[in-house]
CSV table of C-alpha atoms in Angstrom, one decimal:
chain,number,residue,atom,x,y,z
A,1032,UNK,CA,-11.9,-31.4,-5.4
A,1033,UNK,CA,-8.1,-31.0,-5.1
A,1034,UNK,CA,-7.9,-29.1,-8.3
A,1035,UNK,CA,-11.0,-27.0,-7.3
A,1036,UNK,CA,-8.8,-25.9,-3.6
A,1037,UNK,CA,-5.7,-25.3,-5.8
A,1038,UNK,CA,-6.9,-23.3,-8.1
A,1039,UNK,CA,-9.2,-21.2,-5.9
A,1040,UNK,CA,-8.3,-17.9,-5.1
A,1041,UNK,CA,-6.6,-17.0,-1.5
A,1042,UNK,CA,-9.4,-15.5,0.8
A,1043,UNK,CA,-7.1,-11.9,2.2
A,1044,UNK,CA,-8.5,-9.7,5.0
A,1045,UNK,CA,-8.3,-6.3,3.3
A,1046,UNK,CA,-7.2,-5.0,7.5
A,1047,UNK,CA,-3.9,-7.0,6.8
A,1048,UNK,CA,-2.6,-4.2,4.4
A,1049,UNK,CA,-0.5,-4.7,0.9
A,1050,UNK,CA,-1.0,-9.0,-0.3
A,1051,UNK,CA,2.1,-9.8,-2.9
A,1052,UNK,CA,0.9,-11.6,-5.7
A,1053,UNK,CA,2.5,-13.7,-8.5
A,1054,UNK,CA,3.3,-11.7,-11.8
A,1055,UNK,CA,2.4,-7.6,-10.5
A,1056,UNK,CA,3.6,-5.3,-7.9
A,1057,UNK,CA,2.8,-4.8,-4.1
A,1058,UNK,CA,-0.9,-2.8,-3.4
A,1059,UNK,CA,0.1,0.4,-1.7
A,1060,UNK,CA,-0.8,1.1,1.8
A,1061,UNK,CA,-4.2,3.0,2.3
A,1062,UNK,CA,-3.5,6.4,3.1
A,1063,UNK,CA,-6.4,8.7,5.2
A,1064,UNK,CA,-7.3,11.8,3.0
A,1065,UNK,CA,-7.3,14.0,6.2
A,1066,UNK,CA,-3.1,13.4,7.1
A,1067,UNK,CA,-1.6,16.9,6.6
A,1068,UNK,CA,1.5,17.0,4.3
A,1069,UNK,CA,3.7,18.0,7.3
A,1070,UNK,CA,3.4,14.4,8.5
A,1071,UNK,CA,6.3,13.0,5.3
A,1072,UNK,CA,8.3,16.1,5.9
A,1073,UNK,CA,8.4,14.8,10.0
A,1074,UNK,CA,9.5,11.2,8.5
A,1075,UNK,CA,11.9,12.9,6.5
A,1076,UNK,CA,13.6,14.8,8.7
A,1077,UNK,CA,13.2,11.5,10.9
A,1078,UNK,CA,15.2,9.7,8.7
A,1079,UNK,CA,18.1,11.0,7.2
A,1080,UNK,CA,19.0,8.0,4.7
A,1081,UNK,CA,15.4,8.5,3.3
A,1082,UNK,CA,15.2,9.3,-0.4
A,1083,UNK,CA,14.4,13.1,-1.4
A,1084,UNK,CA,12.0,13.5,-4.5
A,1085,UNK,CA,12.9,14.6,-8.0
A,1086,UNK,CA,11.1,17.9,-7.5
A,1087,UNK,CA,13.0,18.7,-4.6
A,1088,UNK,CA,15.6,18.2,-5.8
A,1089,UNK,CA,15.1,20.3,-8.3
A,1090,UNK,CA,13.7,23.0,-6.6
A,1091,UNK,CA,17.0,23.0,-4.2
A,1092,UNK,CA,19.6,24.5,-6.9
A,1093,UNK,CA,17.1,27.1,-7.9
A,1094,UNK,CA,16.1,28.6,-4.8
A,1095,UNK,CA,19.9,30.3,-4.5
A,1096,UNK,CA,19.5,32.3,-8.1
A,1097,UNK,CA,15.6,33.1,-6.7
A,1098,UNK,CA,16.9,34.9,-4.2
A,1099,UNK,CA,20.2,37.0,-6.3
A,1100,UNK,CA,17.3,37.8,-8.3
A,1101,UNK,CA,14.9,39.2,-6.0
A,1102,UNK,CA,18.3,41.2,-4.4
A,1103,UNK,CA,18.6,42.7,-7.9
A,1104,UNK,CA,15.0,43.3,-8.2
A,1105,UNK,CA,15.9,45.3,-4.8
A,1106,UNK,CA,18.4,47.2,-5.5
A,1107,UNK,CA,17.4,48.1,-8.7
A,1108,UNK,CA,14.0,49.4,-7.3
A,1109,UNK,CA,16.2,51.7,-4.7
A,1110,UNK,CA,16.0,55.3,-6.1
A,1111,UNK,CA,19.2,56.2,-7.8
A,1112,UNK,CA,20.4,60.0,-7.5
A,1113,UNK,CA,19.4,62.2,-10.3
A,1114,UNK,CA,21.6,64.5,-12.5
A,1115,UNK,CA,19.4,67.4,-11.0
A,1116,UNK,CA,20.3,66.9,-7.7
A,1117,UNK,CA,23.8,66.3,-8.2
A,1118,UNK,CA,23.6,69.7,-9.6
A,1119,UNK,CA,21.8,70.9,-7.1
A,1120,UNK,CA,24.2,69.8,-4.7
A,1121,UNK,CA,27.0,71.2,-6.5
A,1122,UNK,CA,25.2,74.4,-6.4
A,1123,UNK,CA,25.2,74.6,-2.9
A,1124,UNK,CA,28.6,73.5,-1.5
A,1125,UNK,CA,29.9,75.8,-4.5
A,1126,UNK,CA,28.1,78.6,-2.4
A,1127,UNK,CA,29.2,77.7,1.2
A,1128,UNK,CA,32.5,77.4,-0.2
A,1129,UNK,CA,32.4,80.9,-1.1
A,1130,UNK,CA,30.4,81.8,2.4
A,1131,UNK,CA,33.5,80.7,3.8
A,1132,UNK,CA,36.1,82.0,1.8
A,1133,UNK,CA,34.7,85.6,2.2
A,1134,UNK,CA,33.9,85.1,5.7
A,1135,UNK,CA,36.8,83.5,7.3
A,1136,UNK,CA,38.4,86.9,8.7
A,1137,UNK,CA,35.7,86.4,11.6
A,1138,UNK,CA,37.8,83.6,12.8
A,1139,UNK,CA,40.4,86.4,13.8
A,1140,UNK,CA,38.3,88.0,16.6
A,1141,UNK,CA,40.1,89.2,19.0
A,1142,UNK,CA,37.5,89.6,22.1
A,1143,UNK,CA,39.5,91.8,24.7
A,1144,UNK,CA,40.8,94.5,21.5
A,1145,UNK,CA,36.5,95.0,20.7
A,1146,UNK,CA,35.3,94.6,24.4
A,1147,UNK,CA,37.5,96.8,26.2
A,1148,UNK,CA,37.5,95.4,29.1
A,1149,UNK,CA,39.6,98.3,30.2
A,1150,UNK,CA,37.3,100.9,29.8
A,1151,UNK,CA,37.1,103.0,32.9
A,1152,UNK,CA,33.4,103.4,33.4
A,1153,UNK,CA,31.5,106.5,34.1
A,1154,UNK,CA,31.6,106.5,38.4
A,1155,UNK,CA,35.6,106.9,38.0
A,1156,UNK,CA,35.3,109.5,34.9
A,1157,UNK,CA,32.7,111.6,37.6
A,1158,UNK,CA,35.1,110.9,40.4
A,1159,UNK,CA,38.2,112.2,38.0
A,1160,UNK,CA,36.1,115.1,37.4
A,1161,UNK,CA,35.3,116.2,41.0
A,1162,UNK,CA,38.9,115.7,42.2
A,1163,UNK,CA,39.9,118.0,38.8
A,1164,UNK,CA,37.4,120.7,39.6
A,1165,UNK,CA,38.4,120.4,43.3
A,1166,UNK,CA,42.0,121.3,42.4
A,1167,UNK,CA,41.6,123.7,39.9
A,1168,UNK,CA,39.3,125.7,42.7
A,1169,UNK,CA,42.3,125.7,45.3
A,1170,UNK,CA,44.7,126.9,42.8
A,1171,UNK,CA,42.5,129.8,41.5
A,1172,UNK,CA,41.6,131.1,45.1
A,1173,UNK,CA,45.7,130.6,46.5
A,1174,UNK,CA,46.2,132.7,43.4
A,1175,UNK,CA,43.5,135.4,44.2
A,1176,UNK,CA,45.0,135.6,47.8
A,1177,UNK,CA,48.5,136.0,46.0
A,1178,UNK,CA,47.4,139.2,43.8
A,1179,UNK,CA,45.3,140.9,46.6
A,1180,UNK,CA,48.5,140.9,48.7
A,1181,UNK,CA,50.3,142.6,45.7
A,1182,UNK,CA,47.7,145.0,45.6
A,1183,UNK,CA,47.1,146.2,49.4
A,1184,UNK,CA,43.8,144.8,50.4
A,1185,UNK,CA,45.5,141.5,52.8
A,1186,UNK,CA,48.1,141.5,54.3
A,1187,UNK,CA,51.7,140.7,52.6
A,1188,UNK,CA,52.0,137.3,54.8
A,1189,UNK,CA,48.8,136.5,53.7
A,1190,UNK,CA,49.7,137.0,50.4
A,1191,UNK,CA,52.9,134.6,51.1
A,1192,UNK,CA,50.7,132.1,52.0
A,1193,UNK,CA,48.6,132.5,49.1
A,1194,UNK,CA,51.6,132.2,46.9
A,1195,UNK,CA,53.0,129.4,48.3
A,1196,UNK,CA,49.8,127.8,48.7
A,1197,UNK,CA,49.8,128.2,44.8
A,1198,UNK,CA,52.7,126.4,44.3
A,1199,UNK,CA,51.7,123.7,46.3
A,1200,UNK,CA,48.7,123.4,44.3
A,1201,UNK,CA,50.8,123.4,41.0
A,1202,UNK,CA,53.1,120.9,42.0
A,1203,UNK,CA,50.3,118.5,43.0
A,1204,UNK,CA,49.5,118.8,39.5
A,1205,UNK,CA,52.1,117.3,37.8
A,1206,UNK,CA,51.1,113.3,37.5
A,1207,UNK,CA,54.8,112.2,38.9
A,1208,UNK,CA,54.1,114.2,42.3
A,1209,UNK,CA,50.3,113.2,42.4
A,1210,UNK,CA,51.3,110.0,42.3
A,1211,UNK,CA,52.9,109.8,45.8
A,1212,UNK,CA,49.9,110.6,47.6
A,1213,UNK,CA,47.1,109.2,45.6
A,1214,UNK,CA,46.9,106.1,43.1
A,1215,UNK,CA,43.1,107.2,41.6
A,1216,UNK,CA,44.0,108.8,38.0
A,1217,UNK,CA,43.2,112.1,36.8
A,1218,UNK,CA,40.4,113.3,34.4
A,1219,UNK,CA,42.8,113.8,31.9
A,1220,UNK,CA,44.4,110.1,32.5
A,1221,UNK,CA,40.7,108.8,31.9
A,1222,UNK,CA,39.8,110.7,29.0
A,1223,UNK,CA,43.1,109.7,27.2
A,1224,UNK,CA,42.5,105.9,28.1
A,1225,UNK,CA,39.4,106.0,26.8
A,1226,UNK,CA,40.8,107.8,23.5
A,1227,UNK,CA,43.3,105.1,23.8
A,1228,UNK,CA,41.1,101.8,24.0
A,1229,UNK,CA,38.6,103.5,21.0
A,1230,UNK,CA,41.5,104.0,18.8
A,1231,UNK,CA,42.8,100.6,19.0
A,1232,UNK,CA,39.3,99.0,18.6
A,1233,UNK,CA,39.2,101.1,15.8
A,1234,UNK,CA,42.3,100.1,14.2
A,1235,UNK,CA,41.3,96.4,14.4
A,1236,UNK,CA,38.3,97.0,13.4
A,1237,UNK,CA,39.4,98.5,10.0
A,1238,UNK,CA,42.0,95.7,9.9
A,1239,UNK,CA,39.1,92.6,10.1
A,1240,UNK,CA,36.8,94.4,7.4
A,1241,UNK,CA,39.6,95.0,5.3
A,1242,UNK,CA,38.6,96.2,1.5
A,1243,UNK,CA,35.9,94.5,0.8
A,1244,UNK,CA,33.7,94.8,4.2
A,1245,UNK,CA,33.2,92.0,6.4
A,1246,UNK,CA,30.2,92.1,8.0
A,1247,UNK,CA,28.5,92.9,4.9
A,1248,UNK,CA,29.7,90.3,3.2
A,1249,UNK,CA,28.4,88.0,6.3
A,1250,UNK,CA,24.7,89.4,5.5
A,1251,UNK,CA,25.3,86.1,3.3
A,1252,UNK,CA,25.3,83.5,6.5
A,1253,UNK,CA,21.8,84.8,8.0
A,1254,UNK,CA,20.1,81.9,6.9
A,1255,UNK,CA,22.3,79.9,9.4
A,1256,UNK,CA,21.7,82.5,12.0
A,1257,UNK,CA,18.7,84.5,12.2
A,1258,UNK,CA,20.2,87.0,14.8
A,1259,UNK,CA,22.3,88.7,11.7
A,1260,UNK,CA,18.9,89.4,10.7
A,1261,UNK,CA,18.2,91.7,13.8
A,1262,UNK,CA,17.0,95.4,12.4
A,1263,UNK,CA,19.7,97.0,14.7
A,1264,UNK,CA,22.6,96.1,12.9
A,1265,UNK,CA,21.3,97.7,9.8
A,1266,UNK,CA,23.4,101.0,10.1
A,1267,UNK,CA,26.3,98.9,10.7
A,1268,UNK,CA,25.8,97.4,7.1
A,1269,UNK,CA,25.2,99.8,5.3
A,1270,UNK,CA,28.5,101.3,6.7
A,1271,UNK,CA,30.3,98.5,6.0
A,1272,UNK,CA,28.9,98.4,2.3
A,1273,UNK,CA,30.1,101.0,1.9
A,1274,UNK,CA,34.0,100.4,3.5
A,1275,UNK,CA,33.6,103.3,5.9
A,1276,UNK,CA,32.6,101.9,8.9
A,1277,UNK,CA,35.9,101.8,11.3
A,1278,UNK,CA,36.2,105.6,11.4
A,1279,UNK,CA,32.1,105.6,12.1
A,1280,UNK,CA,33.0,103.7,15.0
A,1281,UNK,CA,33.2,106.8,17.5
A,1282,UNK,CA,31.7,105.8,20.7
A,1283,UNK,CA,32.3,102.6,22.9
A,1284,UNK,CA,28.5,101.4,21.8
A,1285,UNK,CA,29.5,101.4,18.4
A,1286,UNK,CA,32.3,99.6,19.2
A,1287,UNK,CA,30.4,96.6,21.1
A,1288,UNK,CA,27.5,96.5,18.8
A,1289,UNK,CA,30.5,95.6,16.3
A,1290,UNK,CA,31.4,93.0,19.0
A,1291,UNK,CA,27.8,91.4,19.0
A,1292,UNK,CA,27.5,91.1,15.5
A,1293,UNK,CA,31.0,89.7,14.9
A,1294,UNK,CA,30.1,87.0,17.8
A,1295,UNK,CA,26.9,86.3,16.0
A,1296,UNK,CA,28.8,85.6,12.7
A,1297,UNK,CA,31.1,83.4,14.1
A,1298,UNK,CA,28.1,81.0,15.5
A,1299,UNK,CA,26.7,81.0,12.0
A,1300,UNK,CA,30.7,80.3,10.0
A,1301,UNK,CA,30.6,77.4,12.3
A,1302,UNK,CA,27.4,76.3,11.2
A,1303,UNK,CA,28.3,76.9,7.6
A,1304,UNK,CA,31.8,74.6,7.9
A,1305,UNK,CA,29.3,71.8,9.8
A,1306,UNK,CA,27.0,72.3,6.4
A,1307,UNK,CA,29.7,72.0,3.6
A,1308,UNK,CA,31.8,69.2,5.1
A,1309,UNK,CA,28.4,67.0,5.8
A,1310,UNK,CA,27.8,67.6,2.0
A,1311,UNK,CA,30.8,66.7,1.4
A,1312,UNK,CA,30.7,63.8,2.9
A,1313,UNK,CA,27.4,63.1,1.3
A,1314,UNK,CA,29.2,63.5,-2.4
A,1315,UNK,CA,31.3,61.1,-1.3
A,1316,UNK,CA,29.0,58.5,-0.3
A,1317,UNK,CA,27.2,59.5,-3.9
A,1318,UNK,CA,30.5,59.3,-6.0
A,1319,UNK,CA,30.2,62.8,-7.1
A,1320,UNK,CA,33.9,64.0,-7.5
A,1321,UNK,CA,32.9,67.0,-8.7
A,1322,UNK,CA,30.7,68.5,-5.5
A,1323,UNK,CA,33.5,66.9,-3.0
A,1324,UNK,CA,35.9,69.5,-3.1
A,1325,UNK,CA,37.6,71.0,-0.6
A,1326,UNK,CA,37.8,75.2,0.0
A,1327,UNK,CA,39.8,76.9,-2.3
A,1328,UNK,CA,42.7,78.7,-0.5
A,1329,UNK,CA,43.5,82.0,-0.7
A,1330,UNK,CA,45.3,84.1,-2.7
């Protein structure tokens, strides 16, 4: 009966968990089926001393070149710059930096020499005019007074007056006497300012176009600015094609159409400068020495 009790197994409760037995290893735990996988990275995190498995360990080291590799991968999906474009870039700063080598005599404008600000306008030239034909009146009638008293039909103080009226009238001609009396200029002061102003526009206008024509070498910038495009410049052109347009330039309209198109050029040079120095820059960025180049200077 002894014998029987020692040698009969222990009675466990399988609620009391893991039973150490002589000669094998502690029974595990029971775990529920239905605990998420979240719960041992909670006691983990929970415990700091607590022992990290060989996979993750493994996986730790190798996560760093993962993600070098997937920044290759990256970069090398990117889409590099092909030969064509840089040539096509090249292309095109080679002909804005010709644009503004040919052009850049519109960034000596002078406004006031083309404008004229000056320019008496037509009310004065009318008034000039009047006071002209006014004067020239008094002097031919003193003079007709003057002879009919030399030949008998007035009286001889009558013809003194006439004569000295005359002279009056002659001496109020002369621009140093007029001056005393009146400050509004003669017809003939006018007409010679006006002369004076058109020559001068003239002048500089043969000085900006120069040998070669400048605003038909500017027909060149009209993609920048569609107003060079206007159909009312086209006589202007074709005058400056062919290197006679400053002595076509015979009225004061002529003169500020000039004006108008030389403003409209200088809009579009800006734009053009704006164009090549962004691709510039952009041939920069790109490493193409050869399209980053800055104008060539003149001769």
């Amino acid at each position: 009966m002894a014998e029987n009790q020692r040698t009969a197994p222990p009675k466990t409760d399988p609620t009391q968990g893991a039973v150490l037995r002589q000669g094998r290893a502690a029974d595990p735990l029971p775990s529920a089926p239905s605990a998420p996988a979240s719960a041992q990275g909670a006691d983990a995190a929970g415990n700091p001393k607590a022992p990290v498995g060989l996979s993750e360990a493994a996986e730790a080291p190798e996560s760093a070149p993962a993600v070098e590799e997937e920044e290759e991968e990256a970069e090398e999906q990117e889409p590099a710059p092909s030969a064509s474009e840089q040539a096509q870039a090249q292309f095109k700063q080679r002909e804005l930096r010709l644009i503004l080598r040919q052009c850049d005599r519109v960034l000596l404008l002078d406004f006031n020499r083309l404008a004229m600000s000056d320019w008496p306008d037509d009310y004065t030239l009318a008034t000039a005019r009047r006071n002209r034909d006014l004067w020239l009146f008094s002097a031919f009638t003193a003079a007709v007074v003057f002879v009919s008293g030399l030949t008998g039909f007035v009286p001889a103080w009558v013809a003194g007056t006439g004569f000295g009226a005359f002279m009056i009238i002659l001496m109020l001609g002369i621009p140093a006497v007029r001056r005393i009396y009146t400050s509004s200029p003669s017809y003939l002061d006018v007409i010679m300012k006006r002369q004076r102003l058109l020559r001068e526009a003239r002048a500089y206008a043969a000085h900006l176009e120069g040998n070669e024509g400048l605003i038909w070498q500017c027909v060149r910038m009209a993609d920048f600015n569609i107003a060079l495009k206007n159909t009312r410049f086209s006589s202007l052109l074709r005058l400056s094609e062919r290197r006679i347009l400053p002595r076509h330039l015979t009225r004061r309209e002529h003169v500020r159409l000039y004006l108008i198109y030389l403003l409209e050029a200088e809009k579009a040079y800006a734009r053009v400068q704006a164009a090549f120095f962004e691709g510039n820059r952009r041939a920069i960025d790109q490493g193409w020495q050869g399209v980053a180049a800055e104008p060539e200077p003149r001769a």
